[in-house]
Coordinates of C-alpha atoms in Angstrom, one line a residue:
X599 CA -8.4 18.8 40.0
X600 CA -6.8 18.4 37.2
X601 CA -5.1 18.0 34.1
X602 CA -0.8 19.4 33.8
X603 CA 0.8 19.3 30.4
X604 CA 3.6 17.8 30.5
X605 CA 6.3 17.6 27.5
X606 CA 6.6 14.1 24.8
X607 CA 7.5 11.0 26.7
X608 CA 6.7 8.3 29.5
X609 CA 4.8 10.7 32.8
X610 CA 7.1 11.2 35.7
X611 CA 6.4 11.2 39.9
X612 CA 7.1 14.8 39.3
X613 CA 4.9 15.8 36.6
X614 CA 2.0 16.6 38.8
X615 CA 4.2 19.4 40.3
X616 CA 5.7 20.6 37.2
X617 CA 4.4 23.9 35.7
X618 CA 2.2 23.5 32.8
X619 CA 4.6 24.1 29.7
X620 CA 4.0 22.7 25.8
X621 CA 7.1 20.4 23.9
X622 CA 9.5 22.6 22.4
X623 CA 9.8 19.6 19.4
X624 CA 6.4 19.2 18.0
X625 CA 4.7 22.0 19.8
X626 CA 2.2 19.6 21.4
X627 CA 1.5 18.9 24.9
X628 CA 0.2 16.1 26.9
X629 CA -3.0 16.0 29.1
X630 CA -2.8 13.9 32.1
X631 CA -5.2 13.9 34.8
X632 CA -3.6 15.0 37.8
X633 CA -5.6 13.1 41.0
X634 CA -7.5 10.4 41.0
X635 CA -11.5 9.7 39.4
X636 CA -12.5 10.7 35.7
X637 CA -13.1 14.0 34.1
X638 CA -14.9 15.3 31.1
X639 CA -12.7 17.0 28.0
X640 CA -13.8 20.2 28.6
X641 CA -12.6 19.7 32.2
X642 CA -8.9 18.9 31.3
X643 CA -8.9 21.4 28.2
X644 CA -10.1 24.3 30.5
X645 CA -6.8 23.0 33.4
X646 CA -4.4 23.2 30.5
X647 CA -5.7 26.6 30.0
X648 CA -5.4 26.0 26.4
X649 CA -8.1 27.0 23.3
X650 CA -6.7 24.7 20.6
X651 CA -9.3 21.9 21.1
X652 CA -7.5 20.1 18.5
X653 CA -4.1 20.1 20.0
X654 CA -5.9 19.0 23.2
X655 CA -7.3 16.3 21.8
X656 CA -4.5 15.0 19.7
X657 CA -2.4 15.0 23.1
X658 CA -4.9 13.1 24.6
X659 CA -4.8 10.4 21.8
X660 CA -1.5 10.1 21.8
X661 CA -1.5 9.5 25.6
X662 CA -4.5 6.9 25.3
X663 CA -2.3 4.7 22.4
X664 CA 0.8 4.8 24.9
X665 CA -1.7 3.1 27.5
X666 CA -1.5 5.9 29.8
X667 CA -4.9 6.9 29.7
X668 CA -8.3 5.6 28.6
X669 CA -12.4 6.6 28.1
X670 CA -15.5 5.3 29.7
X671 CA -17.5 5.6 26.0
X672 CA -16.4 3.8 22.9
X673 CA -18.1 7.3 21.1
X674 CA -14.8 8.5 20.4
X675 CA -13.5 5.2 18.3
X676 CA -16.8 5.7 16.3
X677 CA -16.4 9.0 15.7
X678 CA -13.1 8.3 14.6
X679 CA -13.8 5.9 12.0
X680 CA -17.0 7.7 10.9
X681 CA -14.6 10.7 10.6
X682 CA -12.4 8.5 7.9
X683 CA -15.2 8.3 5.0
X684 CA -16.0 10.9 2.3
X685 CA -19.0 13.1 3.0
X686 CA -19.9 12.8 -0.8
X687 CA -19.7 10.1 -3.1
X688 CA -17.4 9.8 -5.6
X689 CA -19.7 10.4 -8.4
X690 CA -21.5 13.3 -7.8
X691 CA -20.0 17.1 -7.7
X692 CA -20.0 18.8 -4.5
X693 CA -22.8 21.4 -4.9
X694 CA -21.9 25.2 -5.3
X695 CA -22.8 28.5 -3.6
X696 CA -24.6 30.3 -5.4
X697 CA -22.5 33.7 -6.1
X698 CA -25.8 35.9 -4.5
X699 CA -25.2 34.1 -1.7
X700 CA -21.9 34.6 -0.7
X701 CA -21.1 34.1 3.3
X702 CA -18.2 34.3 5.3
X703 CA -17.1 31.4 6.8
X704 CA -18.0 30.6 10.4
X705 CA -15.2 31.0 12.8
X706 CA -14.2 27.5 14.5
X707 CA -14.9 28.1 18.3
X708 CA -14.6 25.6 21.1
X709 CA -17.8 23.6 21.6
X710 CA -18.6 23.2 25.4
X711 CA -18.3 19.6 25.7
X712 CA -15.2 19.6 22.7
X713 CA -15.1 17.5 19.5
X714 CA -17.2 14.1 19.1
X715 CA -13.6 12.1 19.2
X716 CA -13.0 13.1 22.7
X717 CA -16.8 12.7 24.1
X718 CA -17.2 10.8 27.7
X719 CA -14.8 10.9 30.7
X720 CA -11.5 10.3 30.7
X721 CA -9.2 8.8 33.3
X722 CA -5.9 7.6 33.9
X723 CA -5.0 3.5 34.0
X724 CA -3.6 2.0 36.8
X725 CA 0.3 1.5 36.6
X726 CA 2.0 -1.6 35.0
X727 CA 2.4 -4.3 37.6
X728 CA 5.9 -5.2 37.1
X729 CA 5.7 -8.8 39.6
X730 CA 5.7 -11.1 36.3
X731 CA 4.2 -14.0 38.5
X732 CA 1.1 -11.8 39.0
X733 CA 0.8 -11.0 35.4
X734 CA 1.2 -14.6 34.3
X735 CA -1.7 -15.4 36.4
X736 CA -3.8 -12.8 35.3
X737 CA -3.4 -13.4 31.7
X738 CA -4.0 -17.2 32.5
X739 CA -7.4 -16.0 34.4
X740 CA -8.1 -13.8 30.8
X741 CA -7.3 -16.7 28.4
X742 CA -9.7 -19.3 30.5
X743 CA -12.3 -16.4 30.6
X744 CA -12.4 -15.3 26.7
X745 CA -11.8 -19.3 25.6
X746 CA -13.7 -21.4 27.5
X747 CA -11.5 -24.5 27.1
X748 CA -7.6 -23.3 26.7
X749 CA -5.5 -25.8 24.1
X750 CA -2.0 -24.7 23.0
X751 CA -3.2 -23.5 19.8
X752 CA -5.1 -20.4 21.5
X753 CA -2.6 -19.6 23.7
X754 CA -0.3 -19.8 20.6
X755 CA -2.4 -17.5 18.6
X756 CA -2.6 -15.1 21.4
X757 CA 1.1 -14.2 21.1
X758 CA 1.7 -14.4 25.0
X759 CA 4.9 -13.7 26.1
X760 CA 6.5 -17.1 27.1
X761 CA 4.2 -19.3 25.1
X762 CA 2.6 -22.5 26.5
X763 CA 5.3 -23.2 28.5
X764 CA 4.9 -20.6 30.8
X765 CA 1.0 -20.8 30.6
X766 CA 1.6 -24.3 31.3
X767 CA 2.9 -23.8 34.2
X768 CA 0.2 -21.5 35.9
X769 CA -2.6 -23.6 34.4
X770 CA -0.9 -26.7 36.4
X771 CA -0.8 -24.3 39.6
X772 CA -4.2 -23.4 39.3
X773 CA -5.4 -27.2 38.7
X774 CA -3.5 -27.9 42.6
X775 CA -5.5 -24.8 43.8
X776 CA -8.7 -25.9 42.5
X777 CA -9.2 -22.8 39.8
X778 CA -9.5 -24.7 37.0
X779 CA -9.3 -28.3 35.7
X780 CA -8.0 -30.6 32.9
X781 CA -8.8 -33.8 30.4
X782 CA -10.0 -34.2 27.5
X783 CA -13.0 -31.8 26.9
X784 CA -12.6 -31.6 23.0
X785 CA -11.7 -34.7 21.2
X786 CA -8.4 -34.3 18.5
X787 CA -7.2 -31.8 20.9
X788 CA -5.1 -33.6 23.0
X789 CA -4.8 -33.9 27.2
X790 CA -3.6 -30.4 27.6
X791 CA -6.9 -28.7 27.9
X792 CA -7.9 -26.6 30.7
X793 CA -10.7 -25.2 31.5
X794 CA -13.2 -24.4 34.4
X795 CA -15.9 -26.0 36.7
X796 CA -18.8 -24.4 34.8
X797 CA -17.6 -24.7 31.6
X798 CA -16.9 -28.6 32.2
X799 CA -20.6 -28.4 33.5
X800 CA -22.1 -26.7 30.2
X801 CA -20.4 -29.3 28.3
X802 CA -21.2 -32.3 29.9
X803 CA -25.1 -31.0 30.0
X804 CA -24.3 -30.8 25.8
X805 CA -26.8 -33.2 23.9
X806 CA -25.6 -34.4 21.1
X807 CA -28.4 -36.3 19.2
X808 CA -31.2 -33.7 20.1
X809 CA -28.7 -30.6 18.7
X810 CA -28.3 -33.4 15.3
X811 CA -32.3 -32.7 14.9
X812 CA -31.5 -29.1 15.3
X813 CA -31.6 -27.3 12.5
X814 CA -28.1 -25.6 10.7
X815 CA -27.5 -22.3 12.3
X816 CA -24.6 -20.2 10.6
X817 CA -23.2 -17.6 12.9
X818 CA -20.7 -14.8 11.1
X819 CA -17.8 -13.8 13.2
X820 CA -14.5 -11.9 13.0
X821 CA -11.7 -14.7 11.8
X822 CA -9.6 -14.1 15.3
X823 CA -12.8 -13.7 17.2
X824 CA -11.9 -16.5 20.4
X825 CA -15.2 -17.9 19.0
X826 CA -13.8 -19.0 16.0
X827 CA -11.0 -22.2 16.8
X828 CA -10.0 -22.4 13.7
X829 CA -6.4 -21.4 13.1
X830 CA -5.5 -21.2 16.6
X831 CA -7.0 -24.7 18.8
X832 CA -8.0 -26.3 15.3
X833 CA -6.1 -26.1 11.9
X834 CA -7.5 -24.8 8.9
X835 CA -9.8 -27.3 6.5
X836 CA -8.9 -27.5 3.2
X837 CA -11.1 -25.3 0.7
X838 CA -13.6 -26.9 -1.2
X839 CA -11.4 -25.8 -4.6
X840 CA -8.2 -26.6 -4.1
X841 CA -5.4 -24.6 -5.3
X842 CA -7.7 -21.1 -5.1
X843 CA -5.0 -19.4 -4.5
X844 CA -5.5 -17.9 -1.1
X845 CA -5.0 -19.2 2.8
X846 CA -7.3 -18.5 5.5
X847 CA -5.8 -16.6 8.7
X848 CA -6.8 -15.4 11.6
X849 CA -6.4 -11.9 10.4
X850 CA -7.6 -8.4 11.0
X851 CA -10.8 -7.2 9.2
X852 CA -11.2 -10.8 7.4
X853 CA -14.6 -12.6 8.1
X854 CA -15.8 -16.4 9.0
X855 CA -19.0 -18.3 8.6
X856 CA -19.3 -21.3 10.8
X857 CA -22.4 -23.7 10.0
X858 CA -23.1 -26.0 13.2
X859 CA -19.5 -25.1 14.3
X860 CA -18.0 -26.4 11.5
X861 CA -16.3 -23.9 9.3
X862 CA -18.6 -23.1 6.0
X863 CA -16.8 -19.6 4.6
X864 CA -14.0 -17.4 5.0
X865 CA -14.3 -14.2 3.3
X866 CA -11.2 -12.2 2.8
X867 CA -10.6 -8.4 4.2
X868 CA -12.5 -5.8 2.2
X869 CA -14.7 -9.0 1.3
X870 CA -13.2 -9.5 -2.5
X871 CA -12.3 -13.1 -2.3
X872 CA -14.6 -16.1 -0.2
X873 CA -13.5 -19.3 -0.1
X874 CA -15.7 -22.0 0.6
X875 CA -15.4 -25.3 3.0
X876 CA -18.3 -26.8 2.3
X877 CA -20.5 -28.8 -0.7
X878 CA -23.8 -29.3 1.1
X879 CA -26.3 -26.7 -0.1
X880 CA -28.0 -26.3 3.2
X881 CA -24.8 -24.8 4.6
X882 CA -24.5 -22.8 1.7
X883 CA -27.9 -21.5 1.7
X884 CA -27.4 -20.4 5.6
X885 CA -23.8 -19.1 5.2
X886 CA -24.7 -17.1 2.2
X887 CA -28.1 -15.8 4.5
X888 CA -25.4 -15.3 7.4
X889 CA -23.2 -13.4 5.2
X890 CA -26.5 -10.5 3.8
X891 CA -27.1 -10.3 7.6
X892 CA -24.3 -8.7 8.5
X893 CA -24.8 -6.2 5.6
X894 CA -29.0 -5.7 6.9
X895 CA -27.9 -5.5 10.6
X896 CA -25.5 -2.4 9.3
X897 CA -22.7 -4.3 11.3
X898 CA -21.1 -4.3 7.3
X899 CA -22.1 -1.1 4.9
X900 CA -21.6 -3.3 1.9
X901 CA -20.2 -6.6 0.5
X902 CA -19.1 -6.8 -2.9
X903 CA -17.7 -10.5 -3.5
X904 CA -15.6 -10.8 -7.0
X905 CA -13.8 -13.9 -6.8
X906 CA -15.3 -17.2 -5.2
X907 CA -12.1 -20.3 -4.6
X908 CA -10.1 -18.5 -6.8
X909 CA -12.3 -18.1 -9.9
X910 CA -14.7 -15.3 -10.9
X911 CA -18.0 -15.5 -9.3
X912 CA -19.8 -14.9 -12.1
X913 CA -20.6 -18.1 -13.4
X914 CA -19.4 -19.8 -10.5
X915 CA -21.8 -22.5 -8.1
X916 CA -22.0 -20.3 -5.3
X917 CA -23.6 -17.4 -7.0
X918 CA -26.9 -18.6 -6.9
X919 CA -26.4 -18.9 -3.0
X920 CA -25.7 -15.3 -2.9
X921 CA -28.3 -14.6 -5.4
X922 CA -31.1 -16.3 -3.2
X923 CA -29.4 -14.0 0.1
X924 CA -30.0 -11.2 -1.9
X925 CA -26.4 -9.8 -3.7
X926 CA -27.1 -8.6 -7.1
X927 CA -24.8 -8.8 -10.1
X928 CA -22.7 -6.1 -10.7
X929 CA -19.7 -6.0 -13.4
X930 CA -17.9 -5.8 -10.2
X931 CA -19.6 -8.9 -8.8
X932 CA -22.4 -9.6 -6.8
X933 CA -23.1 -6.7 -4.3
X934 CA -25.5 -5.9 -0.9
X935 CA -25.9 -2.7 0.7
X936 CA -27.2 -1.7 3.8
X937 CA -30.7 -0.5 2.9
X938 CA -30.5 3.8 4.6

């Protein structure tokens, strides 16, 4: 079984043979699973023959960020980000112990199955294929998978090393062999589109006059979710205010509310600033409904929106939208929280 420590820096062929010793630098040690399958914390801590569960664990993070290693649970990222808040709030005063009651402070002693950001089984990945032909195709098999239909702009936005051209290249391949196909599945978008059979098929079997008597359904997604084309296989509309002093982007933590498919709100990370796309006040009724949804469904704690195209919300058009979704006004602006 097992789990060696080996010291800071990329595992050798020889580390499974090496004698367990820590990093003379830092003092820290990394955990690697020795033989094949998956094993439990506790498992590798008790190989290591180490009692610091911290230093174990911090090891083990360190060798899951270099992409050496990685968990069957996504536990430990919750527990990790859980870990990040305060345990009180900010206005009230941590409460005291009484001086009659005076205890001494519990020793910190391993738990059997270790700390909640290590919890599940942990195994090591399989090594970097280094045949760049292979890993073309793969990441061509990935991008027709997680986009559906593949334009330039997603593969742009996707950062790929060798950019379209290369992708390009493999999509044409797989278009001989049969994997995939192209045309022109998405008007505006041009004849480089690729995509597969069943995809085609789904389209094709797409009605557009019955989903016109559909009523508007406004779906909230991350802004570089691949659900959201905008900024990567369609540009960015122009806001409904012009000049409001921000740009949308497809950027971490930032939100978007697409009405019908058609881009309705883009919220800024930490959800300050919105911008709007859209004058119709059944869009704005829905994407403002989208928006308290996320905060109800506890996939957002709270939303607190100050500034709406640039300008204050208070007293701005859109406030009654939030207003009718359920934000109240706040000095701050118009806030939700999740309900506990």
């Amino acid at each position: 079984m097992g789990a060696t420590l080996i010291p800071e820096g990329p595992p050798s062929d020889a580390a499974d043979d090496a004698q367990p010793q820590p990093d003379a630098t830092t003092g820290r040690a990394k955990v690697v699973p020795s033989t094949a399958g998956a094993y439990f914390f506790r498992q590798l801590s008790d190989a290591t023959g180490l009692l610091d569960d911290t230093a174990v664990a911090a090891a083990l993070w360190e060798l899951v960020w270099a992409g050496y290693v990685a968990g069957d649970t996504f536990a430990p990222v919750r527990a990790m980000l859980s870990g990040s808040t305060r345990s009180t709030t900010a206005h009230r005063t941590p409460r005291r112990t009484p001086r009659g009651r005076m205890y001494l402070p519990r020793a910190n002693l391993p738990t059997r199955t270790g700390p909640p950001t290590v919890a599940g089984r942990w195994s090591l990945l399989p090594e970097r294929v280094a045949d760049n032909t292979i890993r073309a195709h793969a990441t061509a098999d990935v991008l027709l998978e997680r986009y559906g239909v593949l334009t330039r702009g997603a593969v742009q936005s996707e950062g790929v090393p060798g950019g379209f051209a290369l992708m390009y290249r493999v999509l044409t391949e797989f278009e001989d062999r049969g994997r995939c196909r192209r045309g022109y599945f998405v008007d505006s978008l041009g004849g480089a589109q690729f995509s597969t059979t069943d995809v085609v098929d789904r389209l094709r079997s797409y009605d557009t006059e019955r989903s016109e008597r559909v009523p508007a359904e406004a779906l909230a997604l991350a802004a570089c979710d691949p659900a959201n084309p905008y900024g990567a296989a369609l540009p960015w509309p122009k806001a409904a205010a012009e000049g409001a002093g921000h740009r949308p982007g497809r950027k971490a933590g930032a939100l978007v509310v697409l009405v019908h498919g058609e881009l309705a709100l883009y919220l800024e990370r930490g959800g300050k600033t919105l911008l709007t796309f859209t004058e119709d006040p059944q869009a704005r009724t829905e994407a403002a409904a989208a928006l308290a949804a996320l905060v109800h469904s506890r996939r957002v704690d709270s939303l607190v929106i100050d500034r709406v195209d640039g300008e204050s919300v208070h007293g701005n058009t859109f406030a009654s939208f939030l207003t009718a979704a359920g934000f109240a006004a706040t000095p701050r602006g118009f806030r939700l929280r999740s309900k506990p």
